[in-house]
Coordinates of C-alpha atoms in Angstrom, one line a residue:
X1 CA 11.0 108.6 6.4
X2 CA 11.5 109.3 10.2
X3 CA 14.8 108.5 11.6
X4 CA 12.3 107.0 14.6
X5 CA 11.1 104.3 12.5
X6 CA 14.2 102.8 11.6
X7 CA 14.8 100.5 14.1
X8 CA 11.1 99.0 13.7
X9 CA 12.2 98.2 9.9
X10 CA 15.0 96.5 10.7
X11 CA 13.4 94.1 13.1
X12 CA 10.8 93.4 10.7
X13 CA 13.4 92.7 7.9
X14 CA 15.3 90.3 10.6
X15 CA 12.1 88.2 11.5
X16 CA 10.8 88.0 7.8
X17 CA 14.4 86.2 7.1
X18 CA 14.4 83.9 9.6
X19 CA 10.6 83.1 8.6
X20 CA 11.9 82.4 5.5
X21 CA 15.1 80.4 6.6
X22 CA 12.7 78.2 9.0
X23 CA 10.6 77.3 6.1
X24 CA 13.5 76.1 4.1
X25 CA 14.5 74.0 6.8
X26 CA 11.5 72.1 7.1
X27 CA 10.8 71.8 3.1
X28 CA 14.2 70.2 3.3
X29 CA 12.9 67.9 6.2
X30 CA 9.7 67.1 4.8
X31 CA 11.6 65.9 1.5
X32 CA 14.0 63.9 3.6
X33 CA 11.5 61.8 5.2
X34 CA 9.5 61.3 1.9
X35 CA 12.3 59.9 0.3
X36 CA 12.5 56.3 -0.2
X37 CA 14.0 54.3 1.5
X38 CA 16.9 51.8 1.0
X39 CA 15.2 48.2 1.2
X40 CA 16.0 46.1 4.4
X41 CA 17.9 43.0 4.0
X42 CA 15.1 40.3 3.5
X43 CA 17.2 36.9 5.7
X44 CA 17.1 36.7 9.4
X45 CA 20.2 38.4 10.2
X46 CA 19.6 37.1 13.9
X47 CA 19.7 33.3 12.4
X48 CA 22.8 33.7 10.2
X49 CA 20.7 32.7 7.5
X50 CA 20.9 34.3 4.0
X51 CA 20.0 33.2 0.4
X52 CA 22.9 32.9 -2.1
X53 CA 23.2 32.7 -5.4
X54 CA 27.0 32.3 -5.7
X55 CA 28.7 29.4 -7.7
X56 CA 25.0 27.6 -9.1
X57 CA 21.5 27.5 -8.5
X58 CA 19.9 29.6 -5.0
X59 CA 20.3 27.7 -1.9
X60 CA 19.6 29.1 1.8
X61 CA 22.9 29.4 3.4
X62 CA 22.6 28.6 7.3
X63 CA 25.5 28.8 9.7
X64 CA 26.2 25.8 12.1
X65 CA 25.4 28.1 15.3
X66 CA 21.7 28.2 13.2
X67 CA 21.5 25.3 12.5
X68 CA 22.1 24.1 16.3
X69 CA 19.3 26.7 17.5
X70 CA 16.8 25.3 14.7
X71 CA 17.5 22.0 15.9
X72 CA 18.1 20.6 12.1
X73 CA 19.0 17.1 11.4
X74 CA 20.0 15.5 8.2
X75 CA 19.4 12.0 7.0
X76 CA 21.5 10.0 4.0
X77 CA 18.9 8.4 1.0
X78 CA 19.9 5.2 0.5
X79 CA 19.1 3.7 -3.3
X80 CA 16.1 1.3 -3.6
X81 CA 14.3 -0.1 -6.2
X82 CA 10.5 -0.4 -6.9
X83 CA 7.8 -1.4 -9.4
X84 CA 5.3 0.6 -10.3
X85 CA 1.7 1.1 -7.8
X86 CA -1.4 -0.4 -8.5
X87 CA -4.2 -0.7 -6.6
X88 CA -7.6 -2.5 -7.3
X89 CA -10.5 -2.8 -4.7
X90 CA -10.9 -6.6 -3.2
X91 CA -13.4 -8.7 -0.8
X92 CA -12.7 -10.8 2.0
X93 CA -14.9 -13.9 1.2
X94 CA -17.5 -15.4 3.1
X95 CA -17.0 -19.1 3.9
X96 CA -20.8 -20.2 5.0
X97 CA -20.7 -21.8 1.7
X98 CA -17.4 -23.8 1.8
X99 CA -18.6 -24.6 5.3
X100 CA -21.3 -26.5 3.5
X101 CA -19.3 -28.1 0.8
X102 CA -16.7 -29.5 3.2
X103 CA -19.4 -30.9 5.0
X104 CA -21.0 -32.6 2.1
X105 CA -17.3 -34.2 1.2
X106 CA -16.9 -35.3 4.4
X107 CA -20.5 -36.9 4.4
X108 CA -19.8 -38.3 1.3
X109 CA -16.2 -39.3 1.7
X110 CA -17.3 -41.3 4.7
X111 CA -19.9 -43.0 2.3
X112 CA -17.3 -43.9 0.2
X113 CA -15.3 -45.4 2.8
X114 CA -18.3 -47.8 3.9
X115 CA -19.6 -49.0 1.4
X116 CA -16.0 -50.0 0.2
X117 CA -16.1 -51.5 3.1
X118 CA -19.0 -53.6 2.6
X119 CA -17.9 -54.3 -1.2
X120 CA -14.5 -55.7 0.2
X121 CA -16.3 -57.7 3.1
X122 CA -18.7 -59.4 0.6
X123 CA -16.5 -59.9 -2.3
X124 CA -14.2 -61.9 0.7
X125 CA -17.1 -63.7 1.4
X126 CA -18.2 -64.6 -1.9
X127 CA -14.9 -65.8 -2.8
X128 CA -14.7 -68.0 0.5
X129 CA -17.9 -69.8 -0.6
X130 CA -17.0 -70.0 -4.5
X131 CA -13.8 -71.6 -3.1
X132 CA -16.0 -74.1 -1.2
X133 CA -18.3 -74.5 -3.9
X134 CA -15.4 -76.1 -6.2
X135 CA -14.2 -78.0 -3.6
X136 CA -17.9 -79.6 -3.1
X137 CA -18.0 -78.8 0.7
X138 CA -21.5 -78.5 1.2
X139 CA -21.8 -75.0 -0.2
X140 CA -24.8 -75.2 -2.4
X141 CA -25.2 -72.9 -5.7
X142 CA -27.9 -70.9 -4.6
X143 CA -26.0 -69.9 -1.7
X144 CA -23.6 -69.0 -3.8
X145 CA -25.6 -66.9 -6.3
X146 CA -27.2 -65.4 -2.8
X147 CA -23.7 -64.1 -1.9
X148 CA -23.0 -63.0 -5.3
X149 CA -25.7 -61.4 -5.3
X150 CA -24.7 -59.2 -2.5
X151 CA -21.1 -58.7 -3.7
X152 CA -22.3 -56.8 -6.4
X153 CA -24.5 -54.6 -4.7
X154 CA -22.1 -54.0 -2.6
X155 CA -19.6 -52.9 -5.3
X156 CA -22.2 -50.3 -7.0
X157 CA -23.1 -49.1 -3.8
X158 CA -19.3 -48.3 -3.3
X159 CA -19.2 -47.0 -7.2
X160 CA -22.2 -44.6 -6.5
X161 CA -20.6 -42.8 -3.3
X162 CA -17.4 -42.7 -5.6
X163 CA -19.3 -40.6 -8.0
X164 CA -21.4 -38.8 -5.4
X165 CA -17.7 -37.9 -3.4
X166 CA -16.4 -36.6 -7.5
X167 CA -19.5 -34.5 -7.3
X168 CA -18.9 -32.6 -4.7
X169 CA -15.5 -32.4 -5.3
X170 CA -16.3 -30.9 -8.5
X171 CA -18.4 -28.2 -6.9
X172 CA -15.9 -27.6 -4.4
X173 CA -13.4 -26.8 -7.6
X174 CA -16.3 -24.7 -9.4
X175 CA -16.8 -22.8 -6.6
X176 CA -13.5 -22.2 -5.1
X177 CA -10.9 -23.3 -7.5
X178 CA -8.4 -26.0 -7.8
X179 CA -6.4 -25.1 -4.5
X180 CA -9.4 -24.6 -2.6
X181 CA -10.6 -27.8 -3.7
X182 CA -7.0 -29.9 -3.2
X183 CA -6.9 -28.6 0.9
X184 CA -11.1 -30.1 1.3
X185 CA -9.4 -33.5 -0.5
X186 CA -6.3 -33.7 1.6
X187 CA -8.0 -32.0 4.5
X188 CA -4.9 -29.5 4.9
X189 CA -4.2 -27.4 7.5
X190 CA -4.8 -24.2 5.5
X191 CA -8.0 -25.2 5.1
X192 CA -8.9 -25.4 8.7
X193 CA -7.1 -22.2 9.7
X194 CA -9.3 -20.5 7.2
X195 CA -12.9 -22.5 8.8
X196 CA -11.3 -21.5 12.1
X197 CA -11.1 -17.6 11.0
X198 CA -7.3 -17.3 11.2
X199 CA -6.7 -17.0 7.9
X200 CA -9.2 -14.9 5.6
X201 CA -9.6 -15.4 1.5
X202 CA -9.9 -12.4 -0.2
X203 CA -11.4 -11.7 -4.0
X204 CA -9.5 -9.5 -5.8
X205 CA -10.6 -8.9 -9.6
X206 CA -8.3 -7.7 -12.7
X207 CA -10.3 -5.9 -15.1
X208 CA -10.3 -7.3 -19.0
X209 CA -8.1 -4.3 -20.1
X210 CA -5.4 -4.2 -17.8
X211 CA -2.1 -5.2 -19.5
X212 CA -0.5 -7.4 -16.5
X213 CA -1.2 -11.1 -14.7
X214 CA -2.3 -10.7 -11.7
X215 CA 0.3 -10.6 -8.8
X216 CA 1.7 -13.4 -6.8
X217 CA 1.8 -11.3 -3.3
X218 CA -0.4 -8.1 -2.0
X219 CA -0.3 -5.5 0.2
X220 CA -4.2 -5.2 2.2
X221 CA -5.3 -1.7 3.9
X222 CA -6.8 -3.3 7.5
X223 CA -9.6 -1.1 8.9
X224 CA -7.0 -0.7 12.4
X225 CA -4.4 0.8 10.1
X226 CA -1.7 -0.8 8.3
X227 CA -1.3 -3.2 5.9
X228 CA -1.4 -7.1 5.4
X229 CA 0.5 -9.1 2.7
X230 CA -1.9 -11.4 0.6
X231 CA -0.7 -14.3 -1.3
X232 CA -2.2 -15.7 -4.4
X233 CA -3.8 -18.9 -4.1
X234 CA -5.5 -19.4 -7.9
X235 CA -7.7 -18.1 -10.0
X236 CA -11.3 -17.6 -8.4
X237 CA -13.8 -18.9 -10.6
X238 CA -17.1 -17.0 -9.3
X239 CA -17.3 -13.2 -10.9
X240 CA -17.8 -10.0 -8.9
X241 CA -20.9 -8.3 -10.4
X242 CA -19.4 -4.8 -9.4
X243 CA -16.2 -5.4 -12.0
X244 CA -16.2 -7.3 -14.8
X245 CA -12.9 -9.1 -15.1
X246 CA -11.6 -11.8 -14.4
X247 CA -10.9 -12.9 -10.4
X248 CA -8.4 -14.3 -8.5
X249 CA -8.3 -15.3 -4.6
X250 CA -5.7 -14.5 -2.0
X251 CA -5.1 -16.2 1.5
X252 CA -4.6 -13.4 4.2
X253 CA -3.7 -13.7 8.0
X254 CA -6.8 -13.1 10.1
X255 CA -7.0 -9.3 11.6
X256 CA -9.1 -7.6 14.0
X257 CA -12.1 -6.0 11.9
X258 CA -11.3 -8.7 8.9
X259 CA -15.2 -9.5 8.8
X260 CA -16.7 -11.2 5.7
X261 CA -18.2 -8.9 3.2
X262 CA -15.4 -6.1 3.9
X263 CA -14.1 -4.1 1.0
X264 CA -10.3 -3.7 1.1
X265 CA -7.8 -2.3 -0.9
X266 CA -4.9 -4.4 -2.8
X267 CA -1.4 -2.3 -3.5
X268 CA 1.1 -4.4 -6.1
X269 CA 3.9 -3.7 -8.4
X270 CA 4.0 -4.1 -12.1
X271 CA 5.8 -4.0 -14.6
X272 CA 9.9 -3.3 -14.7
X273 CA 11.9 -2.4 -11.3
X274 CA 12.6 1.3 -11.3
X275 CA 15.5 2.7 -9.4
X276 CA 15.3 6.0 -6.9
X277 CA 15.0 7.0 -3.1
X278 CA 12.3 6.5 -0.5
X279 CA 12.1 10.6 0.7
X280 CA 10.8 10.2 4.3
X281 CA 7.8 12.1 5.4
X282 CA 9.4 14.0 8.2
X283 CA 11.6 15.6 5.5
X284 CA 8.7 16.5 3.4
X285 CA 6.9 20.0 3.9
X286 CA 4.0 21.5 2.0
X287 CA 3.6 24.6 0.4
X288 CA 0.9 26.1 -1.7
X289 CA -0.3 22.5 -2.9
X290 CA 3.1 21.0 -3.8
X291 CA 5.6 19.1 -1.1
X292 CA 9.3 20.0 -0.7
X293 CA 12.3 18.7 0.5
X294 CA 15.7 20.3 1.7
X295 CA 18.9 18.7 0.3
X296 CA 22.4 19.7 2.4
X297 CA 24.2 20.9 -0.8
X298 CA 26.9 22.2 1.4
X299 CA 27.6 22.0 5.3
X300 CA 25.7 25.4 5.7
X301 CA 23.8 25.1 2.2
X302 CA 19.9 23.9 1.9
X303 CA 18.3 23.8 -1.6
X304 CA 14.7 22.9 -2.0
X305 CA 13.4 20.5 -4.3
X306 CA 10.0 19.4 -5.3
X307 CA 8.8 15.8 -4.5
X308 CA 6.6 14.0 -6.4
X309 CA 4.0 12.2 -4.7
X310 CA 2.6 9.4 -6.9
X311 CA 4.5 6.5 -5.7
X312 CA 3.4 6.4 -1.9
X313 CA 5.3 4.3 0.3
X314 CA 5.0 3.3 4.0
X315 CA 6.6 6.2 5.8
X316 CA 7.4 8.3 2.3
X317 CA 7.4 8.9 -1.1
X318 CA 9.4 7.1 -3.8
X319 CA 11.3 9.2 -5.9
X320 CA 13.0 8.5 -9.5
X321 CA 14.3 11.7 -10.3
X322 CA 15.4 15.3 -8.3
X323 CA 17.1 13.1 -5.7
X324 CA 20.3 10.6 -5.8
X325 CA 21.6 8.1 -3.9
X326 CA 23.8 9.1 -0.2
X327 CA 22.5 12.8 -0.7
X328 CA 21.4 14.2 2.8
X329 CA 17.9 15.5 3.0
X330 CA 16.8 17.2 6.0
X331 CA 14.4 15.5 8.0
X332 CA 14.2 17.9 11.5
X333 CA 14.1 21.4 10.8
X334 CA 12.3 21.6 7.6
X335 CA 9.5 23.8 8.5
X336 CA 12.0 26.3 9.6
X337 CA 14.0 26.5 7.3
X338 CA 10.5 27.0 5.2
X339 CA 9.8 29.9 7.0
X340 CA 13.2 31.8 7.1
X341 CA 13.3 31.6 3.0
X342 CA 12.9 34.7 1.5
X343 CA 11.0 33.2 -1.4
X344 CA 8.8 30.3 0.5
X345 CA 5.6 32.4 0.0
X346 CA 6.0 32.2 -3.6
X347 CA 6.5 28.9 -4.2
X348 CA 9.0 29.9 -6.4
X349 CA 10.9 27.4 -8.5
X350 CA 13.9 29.8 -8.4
X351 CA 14.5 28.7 -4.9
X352 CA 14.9 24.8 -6.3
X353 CA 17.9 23.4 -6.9
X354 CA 17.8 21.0 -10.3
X355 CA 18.9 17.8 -8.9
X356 CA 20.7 15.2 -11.3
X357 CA 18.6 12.4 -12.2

């Protein structure tokens, strides 16, 4: 080898190891970034919220600074006590026909009145001749026979408007029942508020195979919203063709949109008095089909629990079991606190706190 070719070997020999060192480096770079990484903490750091296992089942923890910004509220459940919910469709009644039938008691009522009337006036005079007749003052017996006559015409006129006022009476009760038929008799003023349209009478009908009586009081969806109470008046004696059962008729205060002919629905308790909470609706939230509530286990502690829904009640849900009695539920707020749970898009159970029953 020429001695003037040794410096051309040893720069080559220089910039082949720092070709290899570079390459090291960046293998060693390249595997750095592929690496995975350490998962980020899933809470809201920025909220102070975190979920926490510690000392029983998982519960969001939110400080009161988070709180303040999420503008959470809390509300005490007070105990209650509630029958269970039926419902059963009802009518409110037309009253052309009792219209009719008052009118014929009245007509026939005052038919009674006169002709007992005429009966008393001719029996008085028949008795004033009689008398005259004994004494022999000039009161002959044909006269007499004339008047009595009349007296007793009188008296089955007066016994044929008794029987024609009993008949209509009795349709009155076939028709409408025995209360229905005692306010036409006395004329009450029920009966007129209901001609007048104040009050409405509603049908409802209990099937054959339900286990129960049928309810002294009601609770009456109106078309505008709302509900009216009904109050049992008797047994209805006319049958709905749509439900075979037997019917019963309730006296209503007259609403807006309370038109004859209108189907309705009747809400009522039976059977024994349960006790629970009413859960409000603002505390409720819904996720993935089932509705939540947040109970303040803690001053800076939520837990979710699931809410049943099968007992509605205005403004809530009644409640038997999950929830007790002066536990705070959170009824601003809910939604957020939702959305900062790690688990909400699960649905997860494991996010539930068991409440005591």
């Amino acid at each position: 080898m020429k001695k003037g070719n040794l410096p051309w070997l040893a720069i080559a020999a220089a910039l082949a190891l720092s070709g290899t060192l570079l390459i090291r480096n960046l293998t060693a770079r390249e595997g750095l970034a592929a690496a995975p990484q350490a998962p980020a903490a899933a809470p809201d750091k920025s909220l102070g919220a975190q979920l926490s296992a510690a000392g029983g089942p998982r519960a969001i923890h939110v400080d009161q600074s988070a709180q303040a910004r999420l503008s959470i509220r809390t509300s005490p459940l007070a105990a209650g006590r509630e029958q269970h919910q039926r419902t059963l469709p009802a009518t409110v009644l037309p009253v052309q026909t009792l219209v009719s039938l008052v009118a014929s008691y009245q007509a026939a009522a005052a038919q009674l009145q006169k002709a007992q009337i005429t009966a008393r006036v001719a029996k008085q005079e028949y008795e004033r001749l009689e008398k005259l007749y004994r004494n022999q003052r000039n009161v002959s017996a044909k006269a007499l026979e004339a008047q009595a006559g009349i007296y007793h015409g009188d008296e089955v006129d007066a016994q044929t408007a008794q029987e024609s006022l009993a008949l209509v009476a009795a349709s009155v009760r076939q028709s409408w029942g025995d209360r229905v038929s005692g306010w036409v008799r006395r004329g009450s003023k029920t009966l007129q508020r209901v001609l007048g349209r104040q009050d409405a009478l509603v049908e409802m009908t209990l099937p054959l195979d339900v286990p129960f009586t049928a309810p002294t009081e009601v609770a009456l969806d109106l078309p505008a919203g709302g509900r009216a109470p009904g109050k049992l008046v008797s047994a209805f004696p006319q049958a709905d063709p749509r439900v075979q059962g037997v019917g019963f008729l309730y006296l209503t205060h007259g609403q807006p949109g309370l038109a004859p002919g209108l189907n309705l629905v009747a809400h009522f308790g039976v059977g024994a008095l349960a006790t629970g909470v009413v859960i409000p609706s603002s505390a409720v939230v819904w996720n993935h089909g089932r509705a939540w509530a947040y109970v303040a286990t803690a001053a800076d502690r939520f837990a979710r629990r699931e809410v049943a829904t099968d007992a509605p009640e205005p403004g809530g849900w009644f409640v038997t079991r999950g929830f007790a009695a002066g536990e705070r539920v959170v009824t601003r707020g809910a939604e957020e606190l939702l959305a900062i749970e790690p688990s909400h898009a699960a649905g997860s159970p494991t996010s539930m706190e068991t409440g005591g029953d």
